[in-house]
Amino acid sequence: MIGYIVQRLFAILVILVVMSMLIFGVTQILPGNVAYVIAGQFATPDVVHAIELKLGLNDPIYVQYWRWASGILRGDLGQSLVMERPVGPIIADALGASAILASCSFVFVATIGITLGVIAAVRQNKAVDHGISIFTYVGISVPEFFWGIVLVIVFARYLDWLPPGGRGDASDSLLTRISYLVLPTATLTFTLIAHVSRMTRSSMIETLRTQYVRNARAKGLPERVVIWRHALRNALLPTITVLAVDIGWLIGGIVVVETVFSYPGLGRLMIYALERHDLPLIQGSILIITAIYCSANLLADLLYAFVNPKIRYGNAVR
Amino acid sequence: MSQSALLSVSNLTVAYETRKGRLKALDGVSFSVSTGETLALVGESGSGKSTIALATMGLLGPEAAISGSISFEGRDLAGLSAEDRRKVRGRDISVVFQDPFTSLNPSLPIGLQVAEPLIQHLGLSRNEAMKRAIAALTEVGLPHPERLLTAYPHQLSGGMQQRVLIATALVCDPTLVVLDEPTTALDVTVEARILDLLDEIRRSRQIGMLFITHNLGVVNRIADRVCVIYAGRIVEIGAKNDVLNAPSHPYTKGLLASLPRLSARDHQQRLAPIGGRFPDLTALPQGCAFAPRCPFAEAKCNEPQPLHPLGDGHAARCWKAEALRQTPWPVPEAPKTIAARAPAMQGELAVRDLSKIYALGGSGGAIRWTRRFGLPWLKIERPILRAVDGVSFAIPAGEVLGLVGESGSGKSTLARLAIRLIEPNGGDVVFNDKSVNKLRGKALKSFRQAVQIIFQNPDSSLNPRRTVGEAIARAVTLHTSVPGKDRHNHVENLMDRVGLPRSYYDRYPHQLSGGEKQRIGIARALATDPVLVVCDEPVSALDVSVQATVLNLLSDLRDQLSLSYLFISHDLSVVAHIADRIAVMYAGKIVEVGSTTAVLEPPYHPYTEALLAAIPLPDPALANRHRTVLKSDVANARADTGCPFHPRCSRKLGTICETVTPPVVEAAPGHNIVCHIPLKDLERVPSVLPPERVTS
């Protein structure tokens, strides 16, 4: 098991190195020039040239890459060109905000998705099953920004129950700060829940047909124990894989949702950086997202091993 | 019968609505089981025997329409609410299902799975329940039960898993246990141990057992009374000795007659199969459902048949039962319509010192530093399995070599190696003095024509989207030079040869029965005019009556076409029936080889002896014949050094068996035994075959 984890960590390292090259390469060929952005609309060529020299933009690309990459190894992601602050703390702040939003959404996607999936499987082909199907499909078929806007119009504009966007600040009460999270979380959950509930439903239906579930019923266990103890534990294995993949979708969704709700997270920061051509900020945020995605998948695989005793205990008992 | 009826089923009918109409899985079934009694329900697939088990347990789905009564200890179970029915399950009536490999929950520890009914039904605390679970695991003969509590099912062998399931079924002290084919998925030596255990439990606990099986030998070993089921109806019921000694319904006669007899003298006699097809359960006749397949049928059989009493609780659903008592089931003549063929070419296949090694998957294996290209390199040493380990044999032209072994012995790997479907790690296959492993292009293609294979499972080896004709024509197109316009004709000739009606040309596999599908497999193998056919468990997926027809067909084809077979099976009685010579395989090695008569009689290799002794035979006089019970529930438990069989051997000499590779001893010309035990000692072992009896 430890060998396996070491192997996986090494693989993640390789991915991060390759990704850092890709990120750097792609941001280099983006149209536009940082020096012009910094110097502003009315700058003379001399000023632009001076800025280019100061930032080392005329150095060969591998020198620039090495400057950036070795900086990361020292924990320095560079200086934001637009905000003129170190990238690290900017990303850390945004990441914190996004993490709250993402983890709330993820918890809801997992719990509601699995529960809906189990209910749909147990009531297979009944009205409840069809209802859940329609509900989750409606969610997945329409993009996040649409639901975001609909929710804002209904709950913020007409009903005025919840704030339309933003995050609140430290002086607000806990309840107020939670209220800022409700609409973005609901939007993300609604668009992602179909994956989890459909996968749970189909693997649950398969599991409910197995011999060991029949055997559990033959032992006279109540249906509730049969479903939640005997069937769900085995049906969850494919769901875990889907949840890990969903983290990727969640990151994509968060960029849109944060923009719609003006939520100051990593997604909105990236849009901001792209608009202003702030290369170090773009590079830093993408690299962080890559790292998060890799670790989430590693975590899912470890969880998979934990839930599946065939991986956890390999040896035969004689 | 003085004992009170524990379970009494009367007029039980179970029907399903299908697209084709109302399907009657059970039709007016009545029987009873008393305390301390074992009633065996016997039938082939589709007979409805498992439906009886599920109906008794109340586990049939809501789509089943059930009528009739199931009375248990005086209560009518059918009248109970779902909740009350649940409280009976696992506490008063428990069940052991067929397949131990899939009946235990893979992600729950064994201890919890055994203790669950105690916590649920008797309200015991977890600790108390675990204590009782240890006692139950001990009772079923599992070593180290404390360690098993935290183990998971995949860490146990099939035999051990079945013991765990039996322990779970017994843990709440039920008065009735339903056993649905509890040993069918197990190897014969493990089956013998489980049957011993069940017999012992029945005697010590005085519980009633409803034992469902298709195997009349197992019935003989375990049952007091027998109930034979055909197409959802009971056709014969009575005391075991009466039914097996004097079968009265033609179906029972046919079932017994179609079994290959395990005897050195009788081998290669024609079997007496039951002809025809299993009836369509959506369109059962008013009269006897077996009549269309019955050689004794008359017009009166089309009237409804009541159970006809024959005395002592013995009854048969046949108006001719009394008259037919002395009439045996007829043995069919070999078809003479198809002319014998002169062999197109001769062929001798030999394998020399053949080996195949598989790396075992999983996360196991030691991590070690090695060097590669002069640089340090981290290497994970995965455990390996020697699936086939230095096997040599030869099949001369026209001979049938039977290869017998239990699951995991490497016999299917050997079959694939012999026809070069997979490449060996060592050794050589030689066909007509040419090394097969060096063949390329045209030479390889002509080898593929000369050596063909028939697979075990006709369901999965046929493409469901191709008609019978297309499936056979494909082999003709690929491997022969038959011109396109003659192909249809050629395929029809092949269908004639394997006894498939020509009208089946345009049918799809799902419209055919198992035996018919296997005939397609045989026709496909014959399409290339082969000289040798590898038969890899060709009959083990089939019911006994169908098995007999396919075995007869294979022997007829062999006579007509001068074929050689490498005939592989786990069932020694099937192999002994068809083979000229037998090779016994254990853990990748051949431990004994010789002519069929020589292998069936002493001197035996201790493993051959155990295999022969473990086979349950359907003769009541032999119900408790001497059985050499092997150690361990692991078929093909293997040892790395010495004799591979020593961990299970009941005749182990001592350390020599553990450390020194045993020598090949020639017991007689052509009869080799690989064993340390001196030949003269092996010769003193008495025969484990039944004494020859004069058959009426």
Coordinates of C-alpha atoms in Angstrom, one line a residue, chain A residues 5-278:
Chain A
I5 CA 1.1 5.8 -2.6
V6 CA 4.7 6.6 -3.3
Q7 CA 4.2 5.5 -6.9
R8 CA 1.2 7.7 -7.2
L9 CA 2.9 10.7 -5.6
F10 CA 5.7 10.4 -8.0
A11 CA 3.3 10.3 -10.9
I12 CA 1.6 13.5 -9.7
L13 CA 5.0 15.2 -9.5
V14 CA 5.7 14.3 -13.2
I15 CA 2.2 15.6 -14.2
L16 CA 2.8 18.8 -12.4
V17 CA 6.2 19.3 -14.1
V18 CA 4.7 18.6 -17.5
M19 CA 1.7 20.8 -16.8
S20 CA 3.9 23.7 -15.6
M21 CA 5.7 23.6 -19.0
L22 CA 2.4 23.5 -20.9
I23 CA 0.9 26.3 -18.8
F24 CA 4.0 28.4 -19.3
G25 CA 4.2 27.7 -23.0
V26 CA 0.5 28.4 -23.6
T27 CA 0.6 31.7 -21.7
Q28 CA 3.6 32.8 -23.8
I29 CA 1.7 32.5 -27.0
L30 CA -1.4 34.4 -25.7
P31 CA -2.0 37.4 -27.9
G32 CA -1.1 40.8 -26.4
N33 CA 2.0 42.0 -24.5
V34 CA 2.2 42.4 -20.8
A35 CA 4.4 45.4 -21.1
Y36 CA 1.7 47.3 -23.1
V37 CA -0.9 46.3 -20.5
I38 CA 1.2 47.6 -17.6
A39 CA 2.4 50.7 -19.4
G40 CA -1.2 51.7 -20.4
Q41 CA -2.8 53.0 -23.5
F42 CA -0.7 56.1 -24.0
A43 CA 2.8 54.7 -23.3
T44 CA 5.8 55.5 -25.5
P45 CA 7.8 52.6 -27.0
D46 CA 10.7 53.6 -24.7
V47 CA 8.6 52.9 -21.6
V48 CA 7.4 49.7 -22.9
H49 CA 10.9 48.6 -23.7
A50 CA 12.0 49.5 -20.2
I51 CA 9.3 47.4 -18.7
E52 CA 10.2 44.5 -20.9
L53 CA 13.8 44.8 -19.8
K54 CA 12.7 45.0 -16.1
L55 CA 10.5 41.9 -16.4
G56 CA 13.0 40.0 -18.5
L57 CA 10.5 39.5 -21.2
N58 CA 13.1 39.5 -23.9
D59 CA 15.1 36.6 -22.4
P60 CA 14.9 33.2 -24.2
I61 CA 11.8 31.3 -23.2
Y62 CA 13.6 28.5 -21.3
V63 CA 15.4 31.1 -19.1
Q64 CA 12.0 32.7 -18.3
Y65 CA 10.6 29.3 -17.6
W66 CA 13.4 28.4 -15.3
R67 CA 13.1 31.7 -13.5
W68 CA 9.4 31.0 -12.9
A69 CA 9.8 27.3 -12.1
S70 CA 12.7 27.6 -9.7
G71 CA 10.7 30.4 -8.0
I72 CA 7.8 28.0 -7.4
L73 CA 10.2 25.5 -5.8
R74 CA 11.2 28.2 -3.4
G75 CA 7.5 28.8 -2.7
D76 CA 7.5 32.0 -4.8
L77 CA 4.8 32.2 -7.5
G78 CA 6.0 35.5 -8.8
Q79 CA 4.6 39.0 -8.7
S80 CA 1.2 40.0 -10.0
L81 CA 1.8 42.4 -12.8
V82 CA -1.5 44.2 -12.4
M83 CA -2.0 44.2 -8.7
E84 CA 1.7 44.5 -8.0
R85 CA 1.5 42.1 -5.1
P86 CA 3.0 38.6 -4.7
V87 CA 0.8 36.0 -6.5
G88 CA 1.0 33.5 -3.6
P89 CA -1.1 35.4 -1.0
I90 CA -3.6 36.6 -3.7
I91 CA -4.2 33.0 -4.8
A92 CA -4.3 31.8 -1.2
D93 CA -7.1 34.3 -0.3
A94 CA -9.1 33.4 -3.4
L95 CA -8.5 29.7 -2.9
G96 CA -9.8 29.9 0.6
A97 CA -13.1 31.5 -0.6
S98 CA -13.4 29.0 -3.4
A99 CA -12.6 26.0 -1.1
I100 CA -15.6 26.9 1.1
L101 CA -17.9 27.1 -1.9
A102 CA -16.5 24.0 -3.5
S103 CA -16.6 21.8 -0.4
C104 CA -20.2 22.9 0.4
S105 CA -21.2 22.0 -3.1
F106 CA -19.3 18.8 -3.1
V107 CA -20.8 17.6 0.2
F108 CA -24.3 18.4 -1.2
V109 CA -23.6 16.7 -4.5
A110 CA -22.3 13.6 -2.7
T111 CA -25.0 13.3 0.0
I112 CA -28.0 14.3 -2.1
G113 CA -26.8 12.6 -5.2
I114 CA -26.2 9.3 -3.4
T115 CA -29.5 9.5 -1.5
L116 CA -31.5 10.3 -4.7
G117 CA -29.6 7.4 -6.5
V118 CA -30.5 4.9 -3.8
I119 CA -34.1 6.0 -3.6
A120 CA -34.4 5.8 -7.4
A121 CA -32.9 2.3 -7.4
V122 CA -35.1 1.0 -4.7
R123 CA -38.2 2.4 -6.4
Q124 CA -37.0 1.5 -9.8
N125 CA -39.4 2.3 -12.6
K126 CA -41.9 3.8 -10.2
A127 CA -43.1 7.5 -10.2
V128 CA -40.4 8.5 -7.7
D129 CA -37.7 7.1 -9.9
H130 CA -39.0 8.9 -12.9
G131 CA -39.3 12.1 -10.9
I132 CA -35.7 12.0 -9.7
S133 CA -34.6 11.2 -13.3
I134 CA -36.4 14.3 -14.7
F135 CA -35.1 16.5 -11.9
T136 CA -31.5 15.5 -12.3
Y137 CA -31.6 15.7 -16.1
V138 CA -33.0 19.1 -16.1
G139 CA -30.1 20.2 -13.9
I140 CA -27.4 18.7 -16.1
S141 CA -28.9 19.7 -19.4
V142 CA -28.7 23.5 -18.9
P143 CA -25.4 25.3 -18.1
E144 CA -24.6 26.8 -14.7
F145 CA -24.9 30.4 -15.8
F146 CA -28.5 29.9 -16.7
W147 CA -29.5 28.5 -13.3
G148 CA -27.4 31.1 -11.6
I149 CA -29.3 33.9 -13.3
V150 CA -32.6 32.2 -12.7
L151 CA -31.9 31.8 -9.0
V152 CA -30.7 35.4 -8.7
I153 CA -33.8 36.7 -10.4
V154 CA -36.2 34.5 -8.3
F155 CA -34.6 34.6 -4.8
A156 CA -32.7 37.8 -4.8
R157 CA -34.7 40.1 -7.1
Y158 CA -38.3 39.1 -6.6
L159 CA -38.4 37.3 -3.2
D160 CA -35.4 39.2 -1.9
W161 CA -34.6 36.4 0.5
L162 CA -30.9 36.1 -0.4
P163 CA -28.1 38.4 -1.5
P164 CA -27.6 38.3 -5.3
G165 CA -23.8 38.0 -5.1
G166 CA -20.6 38.8 -3.3
R167 CA -19.2 37.1 -0.2
G168 CA -19.9 39.5 2.7
D169 CA -17.2 40.5 5.0
A170 CA -15.7 39.6 8.4
S171 CA -18.1 42.0 10.3
D172 CA -21.2 40.1 9.1
S173 CA -22.9 37.5 11.2
L174 CA -22.3 33.8 10.4
L175 CA -25.9 33.5 9.1
T176 CA -25.4 36.4 6.7
R177 CA -22.2 35.0 5.5
I178 CA -23.9 31.6 4.9
S179 CA -26.7 33.3 3.0
Y180 CA -24.1 34.5 0.4
L181 CA -23.2 30.8 -0.2
V182 CA -26.7 29.5 -0.7
L183 CA -27.3 30.5 -4.3
P184 CA -23.9 29.6 -5.8
T185 CA -23.9 26.3 -3.9
A186 CA -27.4 25.5 -5.1
T187 CA -26.4 26.3 -8.7
L188 CA -23.3 24.1 -8.6
T189 CA -25.1 21.2 -6.8
F190 CA -28.0 21.2 -9.2
T191 CA -25.8 21.0 -12.3
L192 CA -23.6 18.3 -10.9
I193 CA -26.0 16.0 -9.1
A194 CA -27.1 14.0 -12.1
H195 CA -23.7 12.3 -12.5
V196 CA -23.7 11.0 -9.0
S197 CA -27.3 10.0 -8.7
R198 CA -27.4 8.2 -12.1
M199 CA -24.2 6.3 -11.3
T200 CA -25.4 5.4 -7.8
R201 CA -28.8 4.3 -9.2
S202 CA -27.4 2.0 -11.8
S203 CA -24.8 0.4 -9.6
M204 CA -27.3 0.1 -6.8
I205 CA -29.8 -1.7 -9.1
E206 CA -27.0 -4.1 -10.1
T207 CA -26.0 -4.7 -6.5
L208 CA -29.6 -5.3 -5.4
R209 CA -29.7 -8.2 -7.9
T210 CA -26.7 -9.9 -6.5
Q211 CA -26.6 -13.2 -4.7
Y212 CA -25.3 -11.6 -1.5
V213 CA -28.2 -9.2 -1.3
R214 CA -30.6 -12.1 -1.8
N215 CA -28.7 -13.9 0.9
A216 CA -29.0 -10.9 3.2
R217 CA -32.7 -10.9 2.7
A218 CA -32.8 -14.7 3.3
K219 CA -31.2 -14.0 6.7
G220 CA -34.3 -12.1 7.6
L221 CA -32.7 -8.7 7.8
P222 CA -35.0 -5.7 7.4
E223 CA -35.0 -4.0 4.0
R224 CA -33.4 -0.9 5.5
V225 CA -30.3 -3.0 6.7
V226 CA -30.2 -4.8 3.4
I227 CA -30.1 -1.6 1.4
W228 CA -27.8 0.6 3.5
R229 CA -25.5 -2.0 4.9
H230 CA -25.3 -4.7 2.4
A231 CA -26.0 -3.1 -1.0
L232 CA -24.9 0.5 -0.7
R233 CA -21.4 -0.2 0.5
N234 CA -20.7 -2.2 -2.7
A235 CA -22.6 0.1 -5.0
L236 CA -20.5 3.1 -3.8
L237 CA -17.3 1.9 -5.5
P238 CA -18.2 3.3 -9.0
T239 CA -19.7 6.4 -7.4
I240 CA -16.4 7.3 -5.8
T241 CA -14.8 7.3 -9.2
V242 CA -17.5 9.5 -10.5
L243 CA -17.1 11.9 -7.6
A244 CA -13.4 12.3 -8.3
V245 CA -14.2 13.1 -11.9
D246 CA -16.8 15.5 -10.7
I247 CA -14.1 17.6 -9.0
G248 CA -12.9 18.5 -12.5
W249 CA -16.5 19.6 -13.4
L250 CA -16.8 21.4 -10.2
I251 CA -13.6 23.5 -10.9
G252 CA -15.0 24.3 -14.3
G253 CA -18.4 25.2 -12.9
I254 CA -16.9 27.3 -10.2
V255 CA -15.3 29.7 -12.7
V256 CA -18.7 30.4 -14.2
V257 CA -20.6 30.5 -10.9
E258 CA -18.2 32.8 -9.2
T259 CA -18.4 35.2 -12.2
V260 CA -22.2 35.1 -12.2
F261 CA -22.4 35.7 -8.4
S262 CA -19.4 38.0 -8.2
Y263 CA -17.9 35.7 -5.7
P264 CA -14.3 36.5 -5.0
G265 CA -12.8 33.0 -5.5
L266 CA -10.1 31.4 -7.6
G267 CA -12.4 31.2 -10.7
R268 CA -13.2 34.9 -10.7
L269 CA -9.5 35.6 -10.1
M270 CA -8.5 33.7 -13.1
I271 CA -11.0 35.5 -15.4
Y272 CA -9.7 38.8 -13.9
A273 CA -6.1 37.7 -14.6
L274 CA -6.9 36.6 -18.2
E275 CA -8.7 39.8 -19.0
R276 CA -5.7 41.9 -17.8
H277 CA -3.1 39.5 -19.2
D278 CA -1.5 39.1 -15.8

